[in-house]
Coordinates of N, CA and C in Angstrom, one line a residue:
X131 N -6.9 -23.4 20.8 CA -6.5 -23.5 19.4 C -6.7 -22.3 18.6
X132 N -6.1 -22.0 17.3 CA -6.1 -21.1 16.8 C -6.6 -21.5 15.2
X133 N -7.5 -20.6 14.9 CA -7.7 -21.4 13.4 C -7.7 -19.8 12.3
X134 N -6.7 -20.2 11.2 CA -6.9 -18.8 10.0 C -8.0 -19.1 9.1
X135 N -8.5 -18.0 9.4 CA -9.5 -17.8 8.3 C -9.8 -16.6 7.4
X136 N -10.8 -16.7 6.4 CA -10.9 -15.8 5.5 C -11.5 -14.9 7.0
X137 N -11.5 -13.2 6.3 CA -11.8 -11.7 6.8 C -13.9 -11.9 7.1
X138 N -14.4 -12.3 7.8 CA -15.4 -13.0 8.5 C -16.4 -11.2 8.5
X139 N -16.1 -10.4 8.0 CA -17.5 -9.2 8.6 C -16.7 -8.4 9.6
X140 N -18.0 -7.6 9.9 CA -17.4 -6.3 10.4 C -17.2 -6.6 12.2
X141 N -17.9 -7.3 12.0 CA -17.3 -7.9 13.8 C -16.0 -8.0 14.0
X142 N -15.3 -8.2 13.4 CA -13.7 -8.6 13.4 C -12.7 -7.7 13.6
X143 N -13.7 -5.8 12.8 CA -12.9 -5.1 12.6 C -12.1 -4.3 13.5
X144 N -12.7 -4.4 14.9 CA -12.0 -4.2 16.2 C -10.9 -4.6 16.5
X145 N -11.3 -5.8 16.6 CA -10.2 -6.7 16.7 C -8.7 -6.5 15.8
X146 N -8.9 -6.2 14.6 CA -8.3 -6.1 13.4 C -7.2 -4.8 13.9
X147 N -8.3 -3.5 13.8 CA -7.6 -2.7 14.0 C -6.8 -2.4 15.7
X148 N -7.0 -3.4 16.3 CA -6.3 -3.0 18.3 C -5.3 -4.2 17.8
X149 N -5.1 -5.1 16.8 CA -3.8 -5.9 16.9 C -3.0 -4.8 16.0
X150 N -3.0 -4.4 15.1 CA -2.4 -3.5 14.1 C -2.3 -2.5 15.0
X151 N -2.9 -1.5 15.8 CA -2.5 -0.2 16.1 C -1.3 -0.8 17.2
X152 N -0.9 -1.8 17.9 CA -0.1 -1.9 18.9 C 1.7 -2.0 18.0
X153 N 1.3 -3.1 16.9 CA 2.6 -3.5 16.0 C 3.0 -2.6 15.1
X154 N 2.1 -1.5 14.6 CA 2.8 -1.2 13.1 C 3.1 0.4 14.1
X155 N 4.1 1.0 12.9 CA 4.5 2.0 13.5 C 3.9 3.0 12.4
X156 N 2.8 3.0 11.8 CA 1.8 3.9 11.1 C 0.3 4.0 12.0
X157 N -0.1 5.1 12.2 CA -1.1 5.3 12.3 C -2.5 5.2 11.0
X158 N -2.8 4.3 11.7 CA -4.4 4.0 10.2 C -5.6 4.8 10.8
X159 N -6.7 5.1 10.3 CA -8.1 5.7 10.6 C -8.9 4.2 10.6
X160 N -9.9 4.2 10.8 CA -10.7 3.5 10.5 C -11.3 3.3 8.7
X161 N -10.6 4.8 8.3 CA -11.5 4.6 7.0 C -10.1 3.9 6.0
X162 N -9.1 3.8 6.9 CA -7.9 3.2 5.9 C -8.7 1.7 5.7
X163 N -8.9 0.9 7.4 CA -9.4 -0.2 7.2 C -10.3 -0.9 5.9
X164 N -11.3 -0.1 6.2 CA -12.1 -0.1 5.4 C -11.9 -0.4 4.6
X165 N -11.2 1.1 3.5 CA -10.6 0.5 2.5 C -10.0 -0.3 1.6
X166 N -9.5 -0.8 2.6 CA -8.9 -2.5 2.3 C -9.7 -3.5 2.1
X167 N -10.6 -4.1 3.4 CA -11.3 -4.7 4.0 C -12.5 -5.0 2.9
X168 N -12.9 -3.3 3.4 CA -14.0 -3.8 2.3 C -14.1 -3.7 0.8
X169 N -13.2 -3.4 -0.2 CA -12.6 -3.6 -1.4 C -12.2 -4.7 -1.9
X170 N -11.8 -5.4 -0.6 CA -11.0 -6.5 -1.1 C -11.2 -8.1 -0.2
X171 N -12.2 -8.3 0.3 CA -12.1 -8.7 1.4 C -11.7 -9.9 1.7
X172 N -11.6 -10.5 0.2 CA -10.6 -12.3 0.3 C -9.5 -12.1 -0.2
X173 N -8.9 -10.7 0.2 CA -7.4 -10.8 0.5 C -7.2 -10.4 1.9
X174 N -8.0 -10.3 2.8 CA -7.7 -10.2 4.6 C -7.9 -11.5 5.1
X175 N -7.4 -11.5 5.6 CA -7.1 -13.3 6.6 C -7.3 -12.7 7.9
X176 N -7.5 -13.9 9.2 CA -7.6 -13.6 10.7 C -7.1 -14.7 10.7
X177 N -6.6 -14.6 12.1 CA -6.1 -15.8 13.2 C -7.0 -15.3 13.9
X178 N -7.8 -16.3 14.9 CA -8.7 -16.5 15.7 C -8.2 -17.4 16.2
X179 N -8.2 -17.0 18.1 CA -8.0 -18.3 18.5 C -9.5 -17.7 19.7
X180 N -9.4 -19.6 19.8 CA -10.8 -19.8 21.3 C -10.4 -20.8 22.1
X181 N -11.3 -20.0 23.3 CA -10.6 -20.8 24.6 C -11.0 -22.2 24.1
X182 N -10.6 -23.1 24.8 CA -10.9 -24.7 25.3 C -12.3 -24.7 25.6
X183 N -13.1 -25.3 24.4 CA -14.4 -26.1 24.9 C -15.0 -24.6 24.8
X184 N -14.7 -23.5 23.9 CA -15.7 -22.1 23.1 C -15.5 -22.6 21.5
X185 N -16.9 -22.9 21.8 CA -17.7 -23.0 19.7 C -17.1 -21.3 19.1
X186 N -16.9 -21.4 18.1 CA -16.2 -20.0 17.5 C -18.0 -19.5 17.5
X187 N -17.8 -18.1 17.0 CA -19.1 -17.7 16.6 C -19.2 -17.9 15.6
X188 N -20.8 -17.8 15.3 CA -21.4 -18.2 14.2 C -21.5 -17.2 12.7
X189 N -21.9 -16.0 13.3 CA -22.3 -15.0 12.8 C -21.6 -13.6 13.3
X190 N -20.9 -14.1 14.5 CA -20.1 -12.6 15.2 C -20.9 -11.8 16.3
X191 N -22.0 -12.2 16.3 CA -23.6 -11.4 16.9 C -22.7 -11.6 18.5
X192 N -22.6 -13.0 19.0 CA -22.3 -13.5 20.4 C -21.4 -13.1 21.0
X193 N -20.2 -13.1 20.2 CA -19.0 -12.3 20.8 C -17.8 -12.4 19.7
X194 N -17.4 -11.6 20.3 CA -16.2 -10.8 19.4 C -15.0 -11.5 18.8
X195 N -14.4 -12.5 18.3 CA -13.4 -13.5 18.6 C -11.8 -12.7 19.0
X196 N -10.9 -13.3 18.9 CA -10.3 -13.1 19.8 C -9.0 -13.1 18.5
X197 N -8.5 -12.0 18.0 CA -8.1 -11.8 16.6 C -6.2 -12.0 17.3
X198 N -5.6 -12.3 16.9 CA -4.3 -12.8 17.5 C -3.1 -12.9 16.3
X199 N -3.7 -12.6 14.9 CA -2.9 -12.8 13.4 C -3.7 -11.8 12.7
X200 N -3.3 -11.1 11.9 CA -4.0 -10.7 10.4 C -3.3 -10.0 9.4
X201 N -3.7 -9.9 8.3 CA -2.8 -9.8 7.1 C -3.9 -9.0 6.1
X202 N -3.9 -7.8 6.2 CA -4.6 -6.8 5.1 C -4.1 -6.6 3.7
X203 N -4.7 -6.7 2.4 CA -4.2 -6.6 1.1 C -4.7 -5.8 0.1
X204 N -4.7 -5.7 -1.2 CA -5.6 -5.7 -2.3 C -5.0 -5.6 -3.1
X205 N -5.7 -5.8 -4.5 CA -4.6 -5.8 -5.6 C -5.6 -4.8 -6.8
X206 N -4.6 -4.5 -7.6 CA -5.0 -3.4 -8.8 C -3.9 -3.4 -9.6
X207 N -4.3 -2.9 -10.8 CA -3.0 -3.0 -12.0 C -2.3 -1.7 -11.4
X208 N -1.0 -2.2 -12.1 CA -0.1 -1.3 -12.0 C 0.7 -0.8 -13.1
X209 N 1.6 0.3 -13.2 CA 2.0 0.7 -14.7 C 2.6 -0.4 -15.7
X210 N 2.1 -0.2 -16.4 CA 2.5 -1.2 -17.3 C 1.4 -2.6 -17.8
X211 N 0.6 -2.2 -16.3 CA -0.8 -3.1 -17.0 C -0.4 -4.7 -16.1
X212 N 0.4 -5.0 -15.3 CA 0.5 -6.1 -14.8 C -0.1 -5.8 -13.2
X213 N -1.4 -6.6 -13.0 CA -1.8 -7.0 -11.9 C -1.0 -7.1 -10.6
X214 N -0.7 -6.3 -9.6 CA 0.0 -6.2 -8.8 C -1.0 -6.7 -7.0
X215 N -0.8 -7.4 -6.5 CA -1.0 -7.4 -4.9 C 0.0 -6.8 -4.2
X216 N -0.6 -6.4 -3.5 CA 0.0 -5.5 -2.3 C -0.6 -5.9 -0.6
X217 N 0.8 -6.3 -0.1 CA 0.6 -6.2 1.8 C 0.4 -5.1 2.1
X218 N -1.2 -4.6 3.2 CA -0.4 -3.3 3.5 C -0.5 -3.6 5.1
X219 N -0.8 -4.3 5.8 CA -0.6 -4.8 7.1 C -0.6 -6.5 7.1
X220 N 0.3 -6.8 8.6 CA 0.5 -7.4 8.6 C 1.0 -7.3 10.5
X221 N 0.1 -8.4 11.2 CA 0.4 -8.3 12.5 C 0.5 -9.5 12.9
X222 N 0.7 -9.9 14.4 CA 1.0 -11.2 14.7 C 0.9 -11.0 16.3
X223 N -0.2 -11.3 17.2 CA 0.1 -10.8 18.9 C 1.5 -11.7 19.0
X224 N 2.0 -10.5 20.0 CA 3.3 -10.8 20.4 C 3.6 -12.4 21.6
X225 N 2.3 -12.9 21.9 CA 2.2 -14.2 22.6 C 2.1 -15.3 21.3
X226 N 1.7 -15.0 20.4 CA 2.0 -15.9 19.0 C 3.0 -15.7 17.9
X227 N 3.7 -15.0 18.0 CA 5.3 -14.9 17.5 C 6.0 -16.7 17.7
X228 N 6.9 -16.3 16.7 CA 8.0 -17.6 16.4 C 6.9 -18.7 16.0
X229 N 5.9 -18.8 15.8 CA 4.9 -20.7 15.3 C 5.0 -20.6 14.1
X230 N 5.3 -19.6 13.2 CA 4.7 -19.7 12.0 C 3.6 -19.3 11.5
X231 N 2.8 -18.6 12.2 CA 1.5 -17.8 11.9 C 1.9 -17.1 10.9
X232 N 2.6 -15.9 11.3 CA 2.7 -14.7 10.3 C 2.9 -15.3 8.8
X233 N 4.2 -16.5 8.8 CA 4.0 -17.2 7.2 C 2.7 -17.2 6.8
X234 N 2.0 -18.3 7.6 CA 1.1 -19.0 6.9 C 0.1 -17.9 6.5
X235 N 0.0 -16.7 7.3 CA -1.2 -15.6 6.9 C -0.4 -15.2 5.5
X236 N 0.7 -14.9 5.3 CA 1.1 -14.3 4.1 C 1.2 -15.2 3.3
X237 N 1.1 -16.6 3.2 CA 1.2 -17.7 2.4 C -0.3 -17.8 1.6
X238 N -1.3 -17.6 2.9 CA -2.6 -17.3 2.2 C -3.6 -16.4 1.3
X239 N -2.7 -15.0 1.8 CA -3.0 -14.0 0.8 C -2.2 -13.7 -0.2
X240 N -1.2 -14.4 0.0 CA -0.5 -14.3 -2.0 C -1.1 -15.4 -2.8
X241 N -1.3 -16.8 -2.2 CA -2.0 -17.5 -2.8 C -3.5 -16.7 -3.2
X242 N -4.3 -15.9 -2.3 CA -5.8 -15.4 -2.9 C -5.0 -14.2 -4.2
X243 N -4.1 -13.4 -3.7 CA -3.6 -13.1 -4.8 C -3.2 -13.4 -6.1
X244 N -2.4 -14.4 -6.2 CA -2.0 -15.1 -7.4 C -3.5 -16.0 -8.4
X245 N -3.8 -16.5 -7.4 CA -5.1 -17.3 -7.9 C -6.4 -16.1 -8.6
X246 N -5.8 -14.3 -8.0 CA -7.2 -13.9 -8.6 C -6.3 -12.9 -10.0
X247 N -5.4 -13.3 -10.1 CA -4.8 -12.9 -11.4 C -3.2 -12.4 -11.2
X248 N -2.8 -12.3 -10.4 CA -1.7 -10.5 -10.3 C -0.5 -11.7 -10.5
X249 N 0.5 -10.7 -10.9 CA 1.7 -11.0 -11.5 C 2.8 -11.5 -10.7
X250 N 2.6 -10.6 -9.4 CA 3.4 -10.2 -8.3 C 2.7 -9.2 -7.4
X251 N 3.6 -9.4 -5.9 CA 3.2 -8.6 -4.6 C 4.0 -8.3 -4.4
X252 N 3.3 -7.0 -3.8 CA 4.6 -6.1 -2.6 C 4.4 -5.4 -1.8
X253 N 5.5 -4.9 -1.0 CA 5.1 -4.7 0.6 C 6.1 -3.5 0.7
X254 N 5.9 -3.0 1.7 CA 7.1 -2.1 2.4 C 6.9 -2.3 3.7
X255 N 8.4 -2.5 4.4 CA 8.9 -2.4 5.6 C 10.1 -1.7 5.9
X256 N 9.7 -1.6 7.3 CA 11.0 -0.4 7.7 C 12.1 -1.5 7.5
X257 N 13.2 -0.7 7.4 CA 15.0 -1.3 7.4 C 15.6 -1.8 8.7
X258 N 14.8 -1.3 9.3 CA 15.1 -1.7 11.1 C 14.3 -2.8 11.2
X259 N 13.4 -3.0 10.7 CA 12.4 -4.4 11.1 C 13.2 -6.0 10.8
X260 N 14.1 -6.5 11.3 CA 14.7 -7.3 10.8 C 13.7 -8.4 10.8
X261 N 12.5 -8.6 12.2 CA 11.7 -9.9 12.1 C 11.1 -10.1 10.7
X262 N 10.6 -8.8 10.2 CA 9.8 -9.1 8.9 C 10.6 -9.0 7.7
X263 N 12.3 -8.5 7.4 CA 12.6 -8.7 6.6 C 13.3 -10.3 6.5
X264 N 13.3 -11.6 7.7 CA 13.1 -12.3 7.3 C 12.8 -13.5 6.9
X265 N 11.4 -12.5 7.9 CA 9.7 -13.4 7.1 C 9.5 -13.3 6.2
X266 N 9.8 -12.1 4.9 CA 9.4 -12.4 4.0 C 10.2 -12.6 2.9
X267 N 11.7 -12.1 3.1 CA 12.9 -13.3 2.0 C 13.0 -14.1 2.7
X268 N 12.5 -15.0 4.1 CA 12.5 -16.4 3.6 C 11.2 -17.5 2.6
X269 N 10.2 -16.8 2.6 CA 9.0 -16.7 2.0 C 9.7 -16.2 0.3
X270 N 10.6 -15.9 -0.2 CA 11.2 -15.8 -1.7 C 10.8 -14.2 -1.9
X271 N 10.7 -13.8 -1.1 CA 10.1 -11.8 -1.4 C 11.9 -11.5 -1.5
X272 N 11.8 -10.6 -2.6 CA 13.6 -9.7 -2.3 C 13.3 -8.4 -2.1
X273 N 14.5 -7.5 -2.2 CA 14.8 -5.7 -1.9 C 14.2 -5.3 -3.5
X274 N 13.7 -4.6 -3.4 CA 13.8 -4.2 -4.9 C 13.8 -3.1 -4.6
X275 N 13.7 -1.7 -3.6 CA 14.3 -0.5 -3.6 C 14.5 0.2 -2.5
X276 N 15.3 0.9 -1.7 CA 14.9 1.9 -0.6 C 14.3 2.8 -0.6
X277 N 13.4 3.4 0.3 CA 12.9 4.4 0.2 C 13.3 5.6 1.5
X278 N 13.4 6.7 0.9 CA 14.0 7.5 2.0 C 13.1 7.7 2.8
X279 N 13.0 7.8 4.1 CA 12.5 8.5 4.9 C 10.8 8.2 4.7
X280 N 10.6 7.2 4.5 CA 8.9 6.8 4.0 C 8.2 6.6 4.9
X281 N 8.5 6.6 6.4 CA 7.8 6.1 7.2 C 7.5 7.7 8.0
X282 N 6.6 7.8 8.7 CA 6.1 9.2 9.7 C 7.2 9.3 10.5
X283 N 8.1 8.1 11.4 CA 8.9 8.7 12.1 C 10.7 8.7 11.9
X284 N 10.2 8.7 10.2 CA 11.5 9.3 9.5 C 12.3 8.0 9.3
X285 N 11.8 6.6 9.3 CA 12.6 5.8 8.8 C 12.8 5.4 7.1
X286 N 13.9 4.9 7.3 CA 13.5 4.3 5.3 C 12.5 3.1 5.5
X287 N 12.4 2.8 4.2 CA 11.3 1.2 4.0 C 12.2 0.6 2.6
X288 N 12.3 -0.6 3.2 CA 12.5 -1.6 2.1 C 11.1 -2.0 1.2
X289 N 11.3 -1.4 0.1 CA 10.0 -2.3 -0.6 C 10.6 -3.5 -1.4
X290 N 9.5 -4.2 -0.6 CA 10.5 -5.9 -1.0 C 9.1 -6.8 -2.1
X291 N 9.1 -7.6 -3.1 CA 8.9 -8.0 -3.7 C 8.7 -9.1 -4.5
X292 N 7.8 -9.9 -4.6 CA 7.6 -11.5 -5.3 C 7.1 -11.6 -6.2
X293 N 7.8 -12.2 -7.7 CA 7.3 -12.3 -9.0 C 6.3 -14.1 -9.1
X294 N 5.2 -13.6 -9.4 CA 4.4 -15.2 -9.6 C 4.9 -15.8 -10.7
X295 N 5.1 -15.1 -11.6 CA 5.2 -15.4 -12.9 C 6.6 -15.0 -13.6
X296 N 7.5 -16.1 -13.9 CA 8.7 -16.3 -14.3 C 9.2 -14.5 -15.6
X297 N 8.0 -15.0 -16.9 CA 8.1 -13.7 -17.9 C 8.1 -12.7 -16.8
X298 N 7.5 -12.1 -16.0 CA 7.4 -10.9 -15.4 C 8.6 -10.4 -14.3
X299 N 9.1 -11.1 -13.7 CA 10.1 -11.4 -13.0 C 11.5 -10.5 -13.9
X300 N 12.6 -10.0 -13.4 CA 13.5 -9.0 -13.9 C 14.9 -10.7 -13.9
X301 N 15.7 -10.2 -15.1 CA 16.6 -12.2 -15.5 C 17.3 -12.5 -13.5
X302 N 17.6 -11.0 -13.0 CA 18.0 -11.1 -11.5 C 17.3 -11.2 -10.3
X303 N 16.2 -11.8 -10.5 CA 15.3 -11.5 -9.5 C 15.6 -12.9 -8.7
X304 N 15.7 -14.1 -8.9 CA 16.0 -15.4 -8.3 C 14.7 -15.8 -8.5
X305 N 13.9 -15.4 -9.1 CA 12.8 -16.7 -9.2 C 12.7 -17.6 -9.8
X306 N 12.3 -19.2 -9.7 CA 12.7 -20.0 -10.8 C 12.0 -21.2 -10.5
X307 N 10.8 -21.3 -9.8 CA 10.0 -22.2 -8.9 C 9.4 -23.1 -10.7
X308 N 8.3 -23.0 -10.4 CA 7.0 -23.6 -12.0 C 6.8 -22.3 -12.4
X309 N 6.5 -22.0 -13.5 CA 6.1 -21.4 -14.2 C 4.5 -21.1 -13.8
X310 N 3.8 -20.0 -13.9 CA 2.7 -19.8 -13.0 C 2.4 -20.2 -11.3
X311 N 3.5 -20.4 -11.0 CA 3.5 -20.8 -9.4 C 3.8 -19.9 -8.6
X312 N 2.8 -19.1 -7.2 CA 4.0 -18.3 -6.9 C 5.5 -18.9 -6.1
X313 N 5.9 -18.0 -6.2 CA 7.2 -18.2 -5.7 C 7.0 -18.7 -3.7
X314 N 6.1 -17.8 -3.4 CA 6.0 -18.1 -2.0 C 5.6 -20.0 -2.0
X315 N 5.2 -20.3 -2.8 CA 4.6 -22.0 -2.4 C 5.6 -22.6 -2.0
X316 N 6.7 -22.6 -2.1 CA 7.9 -23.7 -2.0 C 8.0 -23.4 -0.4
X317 N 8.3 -22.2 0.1 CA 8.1 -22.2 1.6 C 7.0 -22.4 2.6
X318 N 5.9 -22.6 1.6 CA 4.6 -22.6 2.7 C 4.8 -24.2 3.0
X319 N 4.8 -25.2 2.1 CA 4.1 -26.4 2.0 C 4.8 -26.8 3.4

C-alpha cells in the first residue's frame, strides 16, 4: 500500500532527493532541497509505500521509507503583492505512473497552498514533457508564457498557471469554479 503524507523530517530527504535526481532534467544540490523543505515544509508531500505486514516508521530512526511520489513547493508574494505558490518539483517512480498519484500530490499542495493564503500557483515545465503538461491542464493549470531556452539542456519551459481566486484570475484565464475555491478541486474530488 502506498499512503501520501505531509514532508515527515529529514529521514525522508534521501529518499526525496534519489526520486527527483532520476526524473527531473535539472540538477539540485542538497542545499536547493533544503531550501524548500525546510522553509516550507507543509507544502512537500511524500508517497510512501510499505511492504505487506511493515508498520510505517514511527519517527524515521528504524528505517528509511520507501519514497515512490513527492511534490516540493513554497509560496511568497509576488509583484503586485498577491500571494503566489510555486511547484518546484514534482516526481512520481516510474512503477507508479498512470494511478493518479502525481494528481493527488499536486491536489494536496495547492490545497496547503490555497488554504495558507496565495492567490494562485505556478510551475514550469519543459514543452517536450507532454505527461506533465497534461497532468496539470487537466488539473485546470493553463500556458501563461514560454520561456526560451530555460532549462540547462537548452529546452524552452511552459510556465503554466492556476488562479484560486476568480478577482485575480486575467477575464481569459477559464477559471470559473466558487469563488475562493481553487480551481484544481473540481478535478481532485
Amino acid at each position: 500500500p502506498v499512503s501520501l503524507q505531509p514532508y515527515g523530517g529529514e529521514y525522508q530527504l534521501q529518499g526525496i532527493m534519489d526520486l527527483i535526481s532520476v526524473d527531473l532534467s535539472e540538477p539540485y544540490s542538497i542545499f536547493t532541497y533544503r531550501y524548500f523543505i525546510n522553509n516550507w515544509p507543509q507544502l512537500c508531500y511524500v508517497a510512501v509505500q510499505q511492504q505487506e505486514g511493515e508498520a510505517p516508521p514511527r519517527d524515521g530512526a528504524d528505517a528509511a521509507p520507501r519514497i515512490v511520489g513527492t511534490i516540493v513547493c513554497k509560496q511568497d508574494t509576488h509583484r503586485g503583492g498577491a500571494m503566489r505558490g510555486y511547484i518546484a518539483m514534482l516526481a512520481v517512480h516510474h512503477s507508479m505512473r498512470k494511478r493518479g498519484m502525481g494528481s493527488k500530490l499536486v491536489q494536496l499542495a495547492v490545497r496547503a497552498m490555497h488554504a495558507g493564503g496565495c492567490d494562485e500557483a505556478v510551475l514550469e515545465t519543459e514543452v517536450t514533457n507532454i505527461g506533465a503538461l497534461r497532468l496539470y491542464e487537466g488539473l485546470g493549470f493553463v500556458r501563461d508564457k514560454r520561456l526560451h531556452k530555460y532549462y540547462l539542456n537548452g529546452n524552452d519551459a511552459f510556465r503554466l498557471k492556476v488562479w484560486f481566486n476568480i478577482g485575480t484570475a486575467p477575464e481569459d484565464a477559464g477559471v470559473g469554479q466558487g469563488a475562493g475555491e481553487p480551481e484544481v478541486a473540481s478535478a481532485i474530488e
